[in-house]
mmCIF file with all atom_site columns, C-alpha atoms and ligand atoms in Angstrom:
data_model
loop_
_atom_site.group_PDB
_atom_site.id
_atom_site.type_symbol
_atom_site.label_atom_id
_atom_site.label_alt_id
_atom_site.label_comp_id
_atom_site.label_asym_id
_atom_site.label_entity_id
_atom_site.label_seq_id
_atom_site.pdbx_PDB_ins_code
_atom_site.Cartn_x
_atom_site.Cartn_y
_atom_site.Cartn_z
_atom_site.occupancy
_atom_site.B_iso_or_equiv
_atom_site.pdbx_formal_charge
_atom_site.auth_seq_id
_atom_site.auth_comp_id
_atom_site.auth_asym_id
_atom_site.auth_atom_id
_atom_site.pdbx_PDB_model_num
ATOM   1   C  CA  . MET A 1 1   ? -1.822  24.414 19.107  1.00 0.00 ? 1   MET A CA  1
ATOM   2   C  CA  . GLY A 1 2   ? 0.857   26.673 20.605  1.00 0.00 ? 2   GLY A CA  1
ATOM   3   C  CA  . TYR A 1 3   ? 3.718   25.440 18.351  1.00 0.00 ? 3   TYR A CA  1
ATOM   4   C  CA  . ASN A 1 4   ? 7.177   26.757 19.021  1.00 0.00 ? 4   ASN A CA  1
ATOM   5   C  CA  . LEU A 1 5   ? 8.272   27.886 15.415  1.00 0.00 ? 5   LEU A CA  1
ATOM   6   C  CA  . ILE A 1 6   ? 11.660  29.130 16.475  1.00 0.00 ? 6   ILE A CA  1
ATOM   7   C  CA  . LYS A 1 7   ? 12.468  25.842 18.267  1.00 0.00 ? 7   LYS A CA  1
ATOM   8   C  CA  . MET A 1 8   ? 11.174  24.163 15.044  1.00 0.00 ? 8   MET A CA  1
ATOM   9   C  CA  . GLN A 1 9   ? 13.239  26.077 12.645  1.00 0.00 ? 9   GLN A CA  1
ATOM   10  C  CA  . LYS A 1 10  ? 16.362  25.591 14.615  1.00 0.00 ? 10  LYS A CA  1
ATOM   11  C  CA  . LYS A 1 11  ? 15.945  21.584 14.705  1.00 0.00 ? 11  LYS A CA  1
ATOM   12  C  CA  . LEU A 1 12  ? 14.907  21.847 11.056  1.00 0.00 ? 12  LEU A CA  1
ATOM   13  C  CA  . LYS A 1 13  ? 18.278  23.591 9.996   1.00 0.00 ? 13  LYS A CA  1
ATOM   14  C  CA  . LYS A 1 14  ? 20.235  20.544 11.102  1.00 0.00 ? 14  LYS A CA  1
ATOM   15  C  CA  . TYR A 1 15  ? 18.371  18.070 8.787   1.00 0.00 ? 15  TYR A CA  1
ATOM   16  C  CA  . VAL A 1 16  ? 18.187  19.970 5.736   1.00 0.00 ? 16  VAL A CA  1
ATOM   17  C  CA  . ASP A 1 17  ? 20.832  22.015 3.481   1.00 0.00 ? 17  ASP A CA  1
ATOM   18  C  CA  . GLU A 1 18  ? 21.084  25.537 3.292   1.00 0.00 ? 18  GLU A CA  1
ATOM   19  C  CA  . SER A 1 19  ? 19.202  26.056 -0.094  1.00 0.00 ? 19  SER A CA  1
ATOM   20  C  CA  . ARG A 1 20  ? 16.275  23.869 1.316   1.00 0.00 ? 20  ARG A CA  1
ATOM   21  C  CA  . TYR A 1 21  ? 16.041  25.662 4.401   1.00 0.00 ? 21  TYR A CA  1
ATOM   22  C  CA  . VAL A 1 22  ? 15.871  28.958 2.665   1.00 0.00 ? 22  VAL A CA  1
ATOM   23  C  CA  . HIS A 1 23  ? 13.289  27.735 0.216   1.00 0.00 ? 23  HIS A CA  1
ATOM   24  C  CA  . THR A 1 24  ? 11.317  26.288 3.374   1.00 0.00 ? 24  THR A CA  1
ATOM   25  C  CA  . LEU A 1 25  ? 11.103  29.637 4.978   1.00 0.00 ? 25  LEU A CA  1
ATOM   26  C  CA  . GLY A 1 26  ? 9.920   31.055 1.922   1.00 0.00 ? 26  GLY A CA  1
ATOM   27  C  CA  . VAL A 1 27  ? 7.183   28.524 1.767   1.00 0.00 ? 27  VAL A CA  1
ATOM   28  C  CA  . MET A 1 28  ? 6.431   29.310 5.265   1.00 0.00 ? 28  MET A CA  1
ATOM   29  C  CA  . TYR A 1 29  ? 6.034   33.088 4.838   1.00 0.00 ? 29  TYR A CA  1
ATOM   30  C  CA  . THR A 1 30  ? 4.138   32.581 1.590   1.00 0.00 ? 30  THR A CA  1
ATOM   31  C  CA  . ALA A 1 31  ? 1.842   30.160 3.307   1.00 0.00 ? 31  ALA A CA  1
ATOM   32  C  CA  . ALA A 1 32  ? 1.225   32.642 6.122   1.00 0.00 ? 32  ALA A CA  1
ATOM   33  C  CA  . ALA A 1 33  ? 0.498   35.379 3.611   1.00 0.00 ? 33  ALA A CA  1
ATOM   34  C  CA  . LEU A 1 34  ? -2.198  33.147 1.695   1.00 0.00 ? 34  LEU A CA  1
ATOM   35  C  CA  . ALA A 1 35  ? -3.608  32.208 5.076   1.00 0.00 ? 35  ALA A CA  1
ATOM   36  C  CA  . MET A 1 36  ? -4.135  35.888 5.993   1.00 0.00 ? 36  MET A CA  1
ATOM   37  C  CA  . ARG A 1 37  ? -5.795  36.398 2.267   1.00 0.00 ? 37  ARG A CA  1
ATOM   38  C  CA  . TYR A 1 38  ? -8.169  33.410 2.649   1.00 0.00 ? 38  TYR A CA  1
ATOM   39  C  CA  . ASP A 1 39  ? -8.868  33.387 6.528   1.00 0.00 ? 39  ASP A CA  1
ATOM   40  C  CA  . ALA A 1 40  ? -7.039  30.071 7.208   1.00 0.00 ? 40  ALA A CA  1
ATOM   41  C  CA  . ASP A 1 41  ? -5.251  29.137 10.409  1.00 0.00 ? 41  ASP A CA  1
ATOM   42  C  CA  . LEU A 1 42  ? -2.037  31.232 10.215  1.00 0.00 ? 42  LEU A CA  1
ATOM   43  C  CA  . GLU A 1 43  ? 0.046   28.847 12.730  1.00 0.00 ? 43  GLU A CA  1
ATOM   44  C  CA  . LYS A 1 44  ? -1.050  25.704 10.923  1.00 0.00 ? 44  LYS A CA  1
ATOM   45  C  CA  . ALA A 1 45  ? 0.063   27.299 7.596   1.00 0.00 ? 45  ALA A CA  1
ATOM   46  C  CA  . GLN A 1 46  ? 3.354   28.359 9.140   1.00 0.00 ? 46  GLN A CA  1
ATOM   47  C  CA  . VAL A 1 47  ? 4.045   25.010 10.575  1.00 0.00 ? 47  VAL A CA  1
ATOM   48  C  CA  . ALA A 1 48  ? 2.947   23.279 7.406   1.00 0.00 ? 48  ALA A CA  1
ATOM   49  C  CA  . GLY A 1 49  ? 5.088   25.232 5.348   1.00 0.00 ? 49  GLY A CA  1
ATOM   50  C  CA  . LEU A 1 50  ? 8.174   25.006 7.623   1.00 0.00 ? 50  LEU A CA  1
ATOM   51  C  CA  . LEU A 1 51  ? 8.028   21.208 7.809   1.00 0.00 ? 51  LEU A CA  1
ATOM   52  C  CA  . HIS A 1 52  ? 6.684   20.434 4.168   1.00 0.00 ? 52  HIS A CA  1
ATOM   53  C  CA  . ASP A 1 53  ? 10.112  19.401 3.167   1.00 0.00 ? 53  ASP A CA  1
ATOM   54  C  CA  . CYS A 1 54  ? 11.603  17.977 6.391   1.00 0.00 ? 54  CYS A CA  1
ATOM   55  C  CA  . ALA A 1 55  ? 12.370  14.790 4.701   1.00 0.00 ? 55  ALA A CA  1
ATOM   56  C  CA  . LYS A 1 56  ? 13.707  15.955 1.553   1.00 0.00 ? 56  LYS A CA  1
ATOM   57  C  CA  . CYS A 1 57  ? 17.169  15.503 2.417   1.00 0.00 ? 57  CYS A CA  1
ATOM   58  C  CA  . ILE A 1 58  ? 17.009  11.818 3.453   1.00 0.00 ? 58  ILE A CA  1
ATOM   59  C  CA  . PRO A 1 59  ? 19.037  10.013 0.841   1.00 0.00 ? 59  PRO A CA  1
ATOM   60  C  CA  . ASN A 1 60  ? 16.642  7.962  -1.311  1.00 0.00 ? 60  ASN A CA  1
ATOM   61  C  CA  . ASP A 1 61  ? 17.628  4.324  -0.184  1.00 0.00 ? 61  ASP A CA  1
ATOM   62  C  CA  . LYS A 1 62  ? 16.844  5.573  3.477   1.00 0.00 ? 62  LYS A CA  1
ATOM   63  C  CA  . LYS A 1 63  ? 13.670  6.946  2.177   1.00 0.00 ? 63  LYS A CA  1
ATOM   64  C  CA  . LEU A 1 64  ? 12.670  3.449  1.064   1.00 0.00 ? 64  LEU A CA  1
ATOM   65  C  CA  . LYS A 1 65  ? 13.941  1.798  4.293   1.00 0.00 ? 65  LYS A CA  1
ATOM   66  C  CA  . LEU A 1 66  ? 11.950  4.266  6.556   1.00 0.00 ? 66  LEU A CA  1
ATOM   67  C  CA  . CYS A 1 67  ? 8.844   3.503  4.807   1.00 0.00 ? 67  CYS A CA  1
ATOM   68  C  CA  . ARG A 1 68  ? 9.273   -0.103 4.990   1.00 0.00 ? 68  ARG A CA  1
ATOM   69  C  CA  . GLN A 1 69  ? 10.284  0.108  8.618   1.00 0.00 ? 69  GLN A CA  1
ATOM   70  C  CA  . ASN A 1 70  ? 6.933   2.237  9.303   1.00 0.00 ? 70  ASN A CA  1
ATOM   71  C  CA  . ASP A 1 71  ? 4.510   0.559  7.270   1.00 0.00 ? 71  ASP A CA  1
ATOM   72  C  CA  . ILE A 1 72  ? 4.014   3.558  4.991   1.00 0.00 ? 72  ILE A CA  1
ATOM   73  C  CA  . PRO A 1 73  ? 3.043   2.088  1.700   1.00 0.00 ? 73  PRO A CA  1
ATOM   74  C  CA  . VAL A 1 74  ? 5.179   2.721  -1.441  1.00 0.00 ? 74  VAL A CA  1
ATOM   75  C  CA  . SER A 1 75  ? 3.745   2.376  -4.840  1.00 0.00 ? 75  SER A CA  1
ATOM   76  C  CA  . ALA A 1 76  ? 5.575   1.248  -8.038  1.00 0.00 ? 76  ALA A CA  1
ATOM   77  C  CA  . VAL A 1 77  ? 5.977   4.923  -9.092  1.00 0.00 ? 77  VAL A CA  1
ATOM   78  C  CA  . GLU A 1 78  ? 7.427   5.842  -5.547  1.00 0.00 ? 78  GLU A CA  1
ATOM   79  C  CA  . GLU A 1 79  ? 9.543   2.781  -6.073  1.00 0.00 ? 79  GLU A CA  1
ATOM   80  C  CA  . LYS A 1 80  ? 11.222  4.294  -9.217  1.00 0.00 ? 80  LYS A CA  1
ATOM   81  C  CA  . SER A 1 81  ? 11.013  7.926  -8.103  1.00 0.00 ? 81  SER A CA  1
ATOM   82  C  CA  . PRO A 1 82  ? 11.687  7.723  -4.294  1.00 0.00 ? 82  PRO A CA  1
ATOM   83  C  CA  . PHE A 1 83  ? 12.054  11.559 -3.816  1.00 0.00 ? 83  PHE A CA  1
ATOM   84  C  CA  . LEU A 1 84  ? 8.284   11.654 -4.031  1.00 0.00 ? 84  LEU A CA  1
ATOM   85  C  CA  . LEU A 1 85  ? 8.289   9.823  -0.639  1.00 0.00 ? 85  LEU A CA  1
ATOM   86  C  CA  . HIS A 1 86  ? 9.633   12.932 1.055   1.00 0.00 ? 86  HIS A CA  1
ATOM   87  C  CA  . ALA A 1 87  ? 6.032   14.118 1.418   1.00 0.00 ? 87  ALA A CA  1
ATOM   88  C  CA  . VAL A 1 88  ? 4.402   11.195 3.102   1.00 0.00 ? 88  VAL A CA  1
ATOM   89  C  CA  . LEU A 1 89  ? 7.412   10.555 4.939   1.00 0.00 ? 89  LEU A CA  1
ATOM   90  C  CA  . GLY A 1 90  ? 7.694   14.218 6.029   1.00 0.00 ? 90  GLY A CA  1
ATOM   91  C  CA  . ALA A 1 91  ? 4.385   13.800 7.592   1.00 0.00 ? 91  ALA A CA  1
ATOM   92  C  CA  . TYR A 1 92  ? 5.629   10.903 9.450   1.00 0.00 ? 92  TYR A CA  1
ATOM   93  C  CA  . ILE A 1 93  ? 8.634   12.726 10.711  1.00 0.00 ? 93  ILE A CA  1
ATOM   94  C  CA  . ALA A 1 94  ? 6.663   15.734 11.530  1.00 0.00 ? 94  ALA A CA  1
ATOM   95  C  CA  . ARG A 1 95  ? 4.439   13.571 13.655  1.00 0.00 ? 95  ARG A CA  1
ATOM   96  C  CA  . GLU A 1 96  ? 7.145   11.594 15.252  1.00 0.00 ? 96  GLU A CA  1
ATOM   97  C  CA  . LYS A 1 97  ? 10.104  13.998 15.605  1.00 0.00 ? 97  LYS A CA  1
ATOM   98  C  CA  . TYR A 1 98  ? 8.618   17.451 15.774  1.00 0.00 ? 98  TYR A CA  1
ATOM   99  C  CA  . ASP A 1 99  ? 5.480   16.679 17.758  1.00 0.00 ? 99  ASP A CA  1
ATOM   100 C  CA  . VAL A 1 100 ? 2.965   17.724 15.181  1.00 0.00 ? 100 VAL A CA  1
ATOM   101 C  CA  . LYS A 1 101 ? -0.354  16.061 16.157  1.00 0.00 ? 101 LYS A CA  1
ATOM   102 C  CA  . ASP A 1 102 ? -2.730  18.025 13.955  1.00 0.00 ? 102 ASP A CA  1
ATOM   103 C  CA  . GLN A 1 103 ? -4.000  15.746 11.160  1.00 0.00 ? 103 GLN A CA  1
ATOM   104 C  CA  . GLU A 1 104 ? -4.803  18.942 8.792   1.00 0.00 ? 104 GLU A CA  1
ATOM   105 C  CA  . ILE A 1 105 ? -1.208  19.843 9.186   1.00 0.00 ? 105 ILE A CA  1
ATOM   106 C  CA  . LEU A 1 106 ? 0.038   16.363 8.481   1.00 0.00 ? 106 LEU A CA  1
ATOM   107 C  CA  . ASP A 1 107 ? -2.321  15.837 5.422   1.00 0.00 ? 107 ASP A CA  1
ATOM   108 C  CA  . ALA A 1 108 ? -0.994  19.168 3.737   1.00 0.00 ? 108 ALA A CA  1
ATOM   109 C  CA  . ILE A 1 109 ? 2.284   18.062 4.351   1.00 0.00 ? 109 ILE A CA  1
ATOM   110 C  CA  . ALA A 1 110 ? 1.560   14.449 2.820   1.00 0.00 ? 110 ALA A CA  1
ATOM   111 C  CA  . CYS A 1 111 ? 0.167   15.945 -0.431  1.00 0.00 ? 111 CYS A CA  1
ATOM   112 C  CA  . HIS A 1 112 ? 2.388   18.741 -1.198  1.00 0.00 ? 112 HIS A CA  1
ATOM   113 C  CA  . THR A 1 113 ? 4.149   17.402 -3.999  1.00 0.00 ? 113 THR A CA  1
ATOM   114 C  CA  . THR A 1 114 ? 1.508   15.452 -6.149  1.00 0.00 ? 114 THR A CA  1
ATOM   115 C  CA  . GLY A 1 115 ? -1.506  17.441 -4.950  1.00 0.00 ? 115 GLY A CA  1
ATOM   116 C  CA  . LYS A 1 116 ? -4.745  15.472 -4.684  1.00 0.00 ? 116 LYS A CA  1
ATOM   117 C  CA  . PRO A 1 117 ? -8.468  15.729 -5.674  1.00 0.00 ? 117 PRO A CA  1
ATOM   118 C  CA  . ASP A 1 118 ? -10.618 18.232 -3.505  1.00 0.00 ? 118 ASP A CA  1
ATOM   119 C  CA  . MET A 1 119 ? -7.968  19.636 -1.360  1.00 0.00 ? 119 MET A CA  1
ATOM   120 C  CA  . THR A 1 120 ? -8.633  21.558 1.760   1.00 0.00 ? 120 THR A CA  1
ATOM   121 C  CA  . LEU A 1 121 ? -7.864  25.220 2.038   1.00 0.00 ? 121 LEU A CA  1
ATOM   122 C  CA  . LEU A 1 122 ? -4.599  24.536 3.932   1.00 0.00 ? 122 LEU A CA  1
ATOM   123 C  CA  . GLU A 1 123 ? -3.542  21.794 1.500   1.00 0.00 ? 123 GLU A CA  1
ATOM   124 C  CA  . LYS A 1 124 ? -4.167  24.145 -1.330  1.00 0.00 ? 124 LYS A CA  1
ATOM   125 C  CA  . ILE A 1 125 ? -2.043  26.883 0.481   1.00 0.00 ? 125 ILE A CA  1
ATOM   126 C  CA  . ILE A 1 126 ? 0.866   24.506 1.103   1.00 0.00 ? 126 ILE A CA  1
ATOM   127 C  CA  . PHE A 1 127 ? 0.519   23.053 -2.562  1.00 0.00 ? 127 PHE A CA  1
ATOM   128 C  CA  . ILE A 1 128 ? 0.896   26.630 -3.714  1.00 0.00 ? 128 ILE A CA  1
ATOM   129 C  CA  . SER A 1 129 ? 3.297   28.155 -1.569  1.00 0.00 ? 129 SER A CA  1
ATOM   130 C  CA  . ASP A 1 130 ? 5.784   25.483 -2.430  1.00 0.00 ? 130 ASP A CA  1
ATOM   131 C  CA  . TYR A 1 131 ? 5.371   26.505 -6.125  1.00 0.00 ? 131 TYR A CA  1
ATOM   132 C  CA  . ILE A 1 132 ? 5.299   30.123 -5.856  1.00 0.00 ? 132 ILE A CA  1
ATOM   133 C  CA  . GLU A 1 133 ? 7.825   31.098 -2.997  1.00 0.00 ? 133 GLU A CA  1
ATOM   134 C  CA  . PRO A 1 134 ? 10.078  33.974 -3.625  1.00 0.00 ? 134 PRO A CA  1
ATOM   135 C  CA  . MET A 1 135 ? 13.188  31.623 -4.385  1.00 0.00 ? 135 MET A CA  1
ATOM   136 C  CA  . ARG A 1 136 ? 11.687  29.738 -7.065  1.00 0.00 ? 136 ARG A CA  1
ATOM   137 C  CA  . SER A 1 137 ? 12.564  30.711 -10.433 1.00 0.00 ? 137 SER A CA  1
ATOM   138 C  CA  . LYS A 1 138 ? 12.173  27.975 -13.011 1.00 0.00 ? 138 LYS A CA  1
ATOM   139 C  CA  . ALA A 1 139 ? 8.643   27.431 -13.845 1.00 0.00 ? 139 ALA A CA  1
ATOM   140 C  CA  . GLU A 1 140 ? 7.686   29.669 -16.808 1.00 0.00 ? 140 GLU A CA  1
ATOM   141 C  CA  . ASN A 1 141 ? 4.210   30.911 -15.456 1.00 0.00 ? 141 ASN A CA  1
ATOM   142 C  CA  . LEU A 1 142 ? 5.319   31.767 -12.138 1.00 0.00 ? 142 LEU A CA  1
ATOM   143 C  CA  . PRO A 1 143 ? 4.386   35.532 -12.404 1.00 0.00 ? 143 PRO A CA  1
ATOM   144 C  CA  . LEU A 1 144 ? 0.865   34.436 -13.722 1.00 0.00 ? 144 LEU A CA  1
ATOM   145 C  CA  . ILE A 1 145 ? 0.614   31.694 -10.695 1.00 0.00 ? 145 ILE A CA  1
ATOM   146 C  CA  . ARG A 1 146 ? 1.975   34.058 -8.292  1.00 0.00 ? 146 ARG A CA  1
ATOM   147 C  CA  . HIS A 1 147 ? -0.838  36.609 -9.236  1.00 0.00 ? 147 HIS A CA  1
ATOM   148 C  CA  . LEU A 1 148 ? -3.580  33.823 -9.435  1.00 0.00 ? 148 LEU A CA  1
ATOM   149 C  CA  . ALA A 1 149 ? -2.653  32.425 -5.916  1.00 0.00 ? 149 ALA A CA  1
ATOM   150 C  CA  . PHE A 1 150 ? -3.879  35.730 -4.372  1.00 0.00 ? 150 PHE A CA  1
ATOM   151 C  CA  . GLU A 1 151 ? -6.842  36.150 -6.652  1.00 0.00 ? 151 GLU A CA  1
ATOM   152 C  CA  . ASP A 1 152 ? -8.194  32.712 -7.223  1.00 0.00 ? 152 ASP A CA  1
ATOM   153 C  CA  . LEU A 1 153 ? -6.783  29.664 -5.439  1.00 0.00 ? 153 LEU A CA  1
ATOM   154 C  CA  . ASP A 1 154 ? -8.516  26.868 -7.377  1.00 0.00 ? 154 ASP A CA  1
ATOM   155 C  CA  . LEU A 1 155 ? -7.427  28.356 -10.741 1.00 0.00 ? 155 LEU A CA  1
ATOM   156 C  CA  . ALA A 1 156 ? -3.820  28.565 -9.280  1.00 0.00 ? 156 ALA A CA  1
ATOM   157 C  CA  . VAL A 1 157 ? -3.911  24.908 -8.240  1.00 0.00 ? 157 VAL A CA  1
ATOM   158 C  CA  . TYR A 1 158 ? -5.493  24.054 -11.607 1.00 0.00 ? 158 TYR A CA  1
ATOM   159 C  CA  . THR A 1 159 ? -2.773  25.810 -13.521 1.00 0.00 ? 159 THR A CA  1
ATOM   160 C  CA  . THR A 1 160 ? 0.018   24.619 -11.361 1.00 0.00 ? 160 THR A CA  1
ATOM   161 C  CA  . LEU A 1 161 ? -1.115  21.146 -12.119 1.00 0.00 ? 161 LEU A CA  1
ATOM   162 C  CA  . ARG A 1 162 ? -1.356  21.673 -15.809 1.00 0.00 ? 162 ARG A CA  1
ATOM   163 C  CA  . ASP A 1 163 ? 2.003   23.074 -15.963 1.00 0.00 ? 163 ASP A CA  1
ATOM   164 C  CA  . THR A 1 164 ? 3.533   20.390 -13.843 1.00 0.00 ? 164 THR A CA  1
ATOM   165 C  CA  . LEU A 1 165 ? 2.137   17.730 -15.900 1.00 0.00 ? 165 LEU A CA  1
ATOM   166 C  CA  . ALA A 1 166 ? 3.107   19.065 -19.170 1.00 0.00 ? 166 ALA A CA  1
ATOM   167 C  CA  . TYR A 1 167 ? 6.851   19.499 -17.463 1.00 0.00 ? 167 TYR A CA  1
ATOM   168 C  CA  . LEU A 1 168 ? 6.755   15.852 -16.467 1.00 0.00 ? 168 LEU A CA  1
ATOM   169 C  CA  . GLU A 1 169 ? 5.489   14.478 -19.904 1.00 0.00 ? 169 GLU A CA  1
ATOM   170 C  CA  . LYS A 1 170 ? 8.339   16.470 -21.465 1.00 0.00 ? 170 LYS A CA  1
ATOM   171 C  CA  . GLU A 1 171 ? 10.802  14.881 -19.088 1.00 0.00 ? 171 GLU A CA  1
ATOM   172 C  CA  . LYS A 1 172 ? 8.998   11.520 -19.706 1.00 0.00 ? 172 LYS A CA  1
ATOM   173 C  CA  . THR A 1 173 ? 8.914   11.026 -15.981 1.00 0.00 ? 173 THR A CA  1
ATOM   174 C  CA  . CYS A 1 174 ? 6.409   8.493  -14.773 1.00 0.00 ? 174 CYS A CA  1
ATOM   175 C  CA  . LEU A 1 175 ? 3.356   9.940  -13.286 1.00 0.00 ? 175 LEU A CA  1
ATOM   176 C  CA  . ASP A 1 176 ? 2.231   9.329  -9.561  1.00 0.00 ? 176 ASP A CA  1
ATOM   177 C  CA  . ASN A 1 177 ? -1.602  8.403  -9.817  1.00 0.00 ? 177 ASN A CA  1
ATOM   178 C  CA  . GLN A 1 178 ? -2.459  10.929 -7.386  1.00 0.00 ? 178 GLN A CA  1
ATOM   179 C  CA  . THR A 1 179 ? -0.843  13.992 -9.389  1.00 0.00 ? 179 THR A CA  1
ATOM   180 C  CA  . THR A 1 180 ? -3.143  12.616 -12.467 1.00 0.00 ? 180 THR A CA  1
ATOM   181 C  CA  . MET A 1 181 ? -6.162  12.459 -10.293 1.00 0.00 ? 181 MET A CA  1
ATOM   182 C  CA  . ALA A 1 182 ? -5.752  15.872 -8.753  1.00 0.00 ? 182 ALA A CA  1
ATOM   183 C  CA  . TYR A 1 183 ? -5.341  17.397 -12.135 1.00 0.00 ? 183 TYR A CA  1
ATOM   184 C  CA  . ASN A 1 184 ? -8.403  15.687 -13.437 1.00 0.00 ? 184 ASN A CA  1
ATOM   185 C  CA  . TYR A 1 185 ? -10.376 16.872 -10.625 1.00 0.00 ? 185 TYR A CA  1
ATOM   186 C  CA  . TYR A 1 186 ? -9.222  20.722 -10.900 1.00 0.00 ? 186 TYR A CA  1
ATOM   187 C  CA  . ARG A 1 187 ? -9.582  20.857 -14.690 1.00 0.00 ? 187 ARG A CA  1
ATOM   188 C  CA  . GLN A 1 188 ? -13.005 19.592 -14.344 1.00 0.00 ? 188 GLN A CA  1
ATOM   189 C  CA  . LEU A 1 189 ? -13.915 22.218 -11.379 1.00 0.00 ? 189 LEU A CA  1
ATOM   190 C  CA  . ILE A 1 190 ? -12.392 24.867 -13.567 1.00 0.00 ? 190 ILE A CA  1
ATOM   191 C  CA  . GLU A 1 191 ? -14.596 23.773 -16.599 1.00 0.00 ? 191 GLU A CA  1
ATOM   192 C  CA  . GLU A 1 192 ? -17.737 23.247 -14.946 1.00 0.00 ? 192 GLU A CA  1
ATOM   193 C  CA  . ARG A 1 193 ? -17.144 26.982 -13.342 1.00 0.00 ? 193 ARG A CA  1
ATOM   194 C  CA  . GLU A 1 194 ? -16.633 28.489 -16.796 1.00 0.00 ? 194 GLU A CA  1
ATOM   195 C  CA  . LYS A 1 195 ? -19.927 26.960 -17.939 1.00 0.00 ? 195 LYS A CA  1
ATOM   196 C  CA  . GLU A 1 196 ? -21.880 28.345 -15.289 1.00 0.00 ? 196 GLU A CA  1
ATOM   197 C  CA  . ALA A 1 197 ? -20.299 31.719 -15.631 1.00 0.00 ? 197 ALA A CA  1
HETATM 198 O  O1  . LIG B 2 .   ? 10.386  19.548 -2.722  1.00 0.00 ? 1   LIG B O1  1
HETATM 199 P  P1  . LIG B 2 .   ? 10.399  20.692 -3.632  1.00 0.00 ? 1   LIG B P1  1
HETATM 200 O  O2  . LIG B 2 .   ? 11.335  20.444 -4.739  1.00 0.00 ? 1   LIG B O2  1
HETATM 201 O  O3  . LIG B 2 .   ? 10.165  21.707 -3.010  1.00 0.00 ? 1   LIG B O3  1
HETATM 202 O  O4  . LIG B 2 .   ? 9.023   20.610 -4.394  1.00 0.00 ? 1   LIG B O4  1
HETATM 203 P  P2  . LIG B 2 .   ? 7.890   19.546 -4.709  1.00 0.00 ? 1   LIG B P2  1
HETATM 204 O  O5  . LIG B 2 .   ? 7.858   18.676 -3.494  1.00 0.00 ? 1   LIG B O5  1
HETATM 205 O  O6  . LIG B 2 .   ? 6.716   19.787 -5.107  1.00 0.00 ? 1   LIG B O6  1
HETATM 206 O  O7  . LIG B 2 .   ? 8.716   18.662 -5.944  1.00 0.00 ? 1   LIG B O7  1
HETATM 207 C  C1  . LIG B 2 .   ? 8.795   19.039 -7.237  1.00 0.00 ? 1   LIG B C1  1
HETATM 208 C  C2  . LIG B 2 .   ? 8.885   17.951 -8.192  1.00 0.00 ? 1   LIG B C2  1
HETATM 209 O  O8  . LIG B 2 .   ? 7.816   16.824 -8.120  1.00 0.00 ? 1   LIG B O8  1
HETATM 210 C  C3  . LIG B 2 .   ? 8.776   18.666 -9.463  1.00 0.00 ? 1   LIG B C3  1
HETATM 211 O  O9  . LIG B 2 .   ? 9.782   18.250 -10.120 1.00 0.00 ? 1   LIG B O9  1
HETATM 212 C  C4  . LIG B 2 .   ? 7.757   18.073 -10.191 1.00 0.00 ? 1   LIG B C4  1
HETATM 213 C  C5  . LIG B 2 .   ? 7.665   16.669 -9.437  1.00 0.00 ? 1   LIG B C5  1
HETATM 214 N  N1  . LIG B 2 .   ? 6.219   15.828 -9.487  1.00 0.00 ? 1   LIG B N1  1
HETATM 215 C  C6  . LIG B 2 .   ? 5.191   16.316 -9.137  1.00 0.00 ? 1   LIG B C6  1
HETATM 216 N  N2  . LIG B 2 .   ? 4.403   15.184 -9.291  1.00 0.00 ? 1   LIG B N2  1
HETATM 217 C  C7  . LIG B 2 .   ? 4.956   14.195 -9.772  1.00 0.00 ? 1   LIG B C7  1
HETATM 218 C  C8  . LIG B 2 .   ? 6.404   14.752 -9.867  1.00 0.00 ? 1   LIG B C8  1
HETATM 219 N  N3  . LIG B 2 .   ? 7.466   13.831 -10.305 1.00 0.00 ? 1   LIG B N3  1
HETATM 220 C  C9  . LIG B 2 .   ? 6.909   12.412 -10.834 1.00 0.00 ? 1   LIG B C9  1
HETATM 221 N  N4  . LIG B 2 .   ? 7.917   11.667 -11.351 1.00 0.00 ? 1   LIG B N4  1
HETATM 222 N  N5  . LIG B 2 .   ? 5.722   12.059 -10.649 1.00 0.00 ? 1   LIG B N5  1
HETATM 223 C  C10 . LIG B 2 .   ? 4.675   12.943 -10.411 1.00 0.00 ? 1   LIG B C10 1
HETATM 224 O  O10 . LIG B 2 .   ? 3.518   12.401 -10.451 1.00 0.00 ? 1   LIG B O10 1
HETATM 225 FE FE1 . LIG B 2 .   ? 8.764   18.798 -1.252  1.00 0.00 ? 2   LIG B FE1 1
HETATM 226 FE FE1 . LIG B 2 .   ? 9.178   22.557 -0.931  1.00 0.00 ? 3   LIG B FE1 1
#
């Protein structure tokens, strides 16, 4: 506890390009707003939001090298799409270079790209903030998901995963197992909720 957010921002700025930095601030503030809405830890949400993409601008070959050097497992899908590693590598760098020891924050950084089944509140907040922050503009259901994020977080997570999978299928990109598992988990959660209603 007691993170120096200003100091972290100054450092991060040296390691990411300008648009990534602006995106990162957007995620930090969006995560803060969602933490207020859902009574999550405001400081953890900001630190995780600020650092979630801290490994994004490392060249892909260096990402693979850093993983190998530090015993971070690399799946076949990650080998093919090394950009996916910026999430787990980001958690590693947050711990080693930004002195973040809080496992909840590190976990939220590590799963921010694929999501995962049964995410914690903080994990869901970072996953969604990354998708809806104000600088984002591409995804088609953004207005809906931005609204849902503050109304029904699980439904927002489900809708984001559904749209991401549809997009990846259209692009014929290979799916990380974690993305598929996350989608199946949240689809079932929403289906069961609807049955009960
Ligand atoms: O780092 P950002 O651009 O802010 O966002 P991100 O870390 O959420 O990455 C977004 C991209 O990741 C988006 O184009 C969808 C893609 N993605 C998510 N899950 C998978 C995936 N790409 C592949 N190849 N496989 C996945 O399972
Ligand atoms: Fe990312
Ligand atoms: Fe991001």
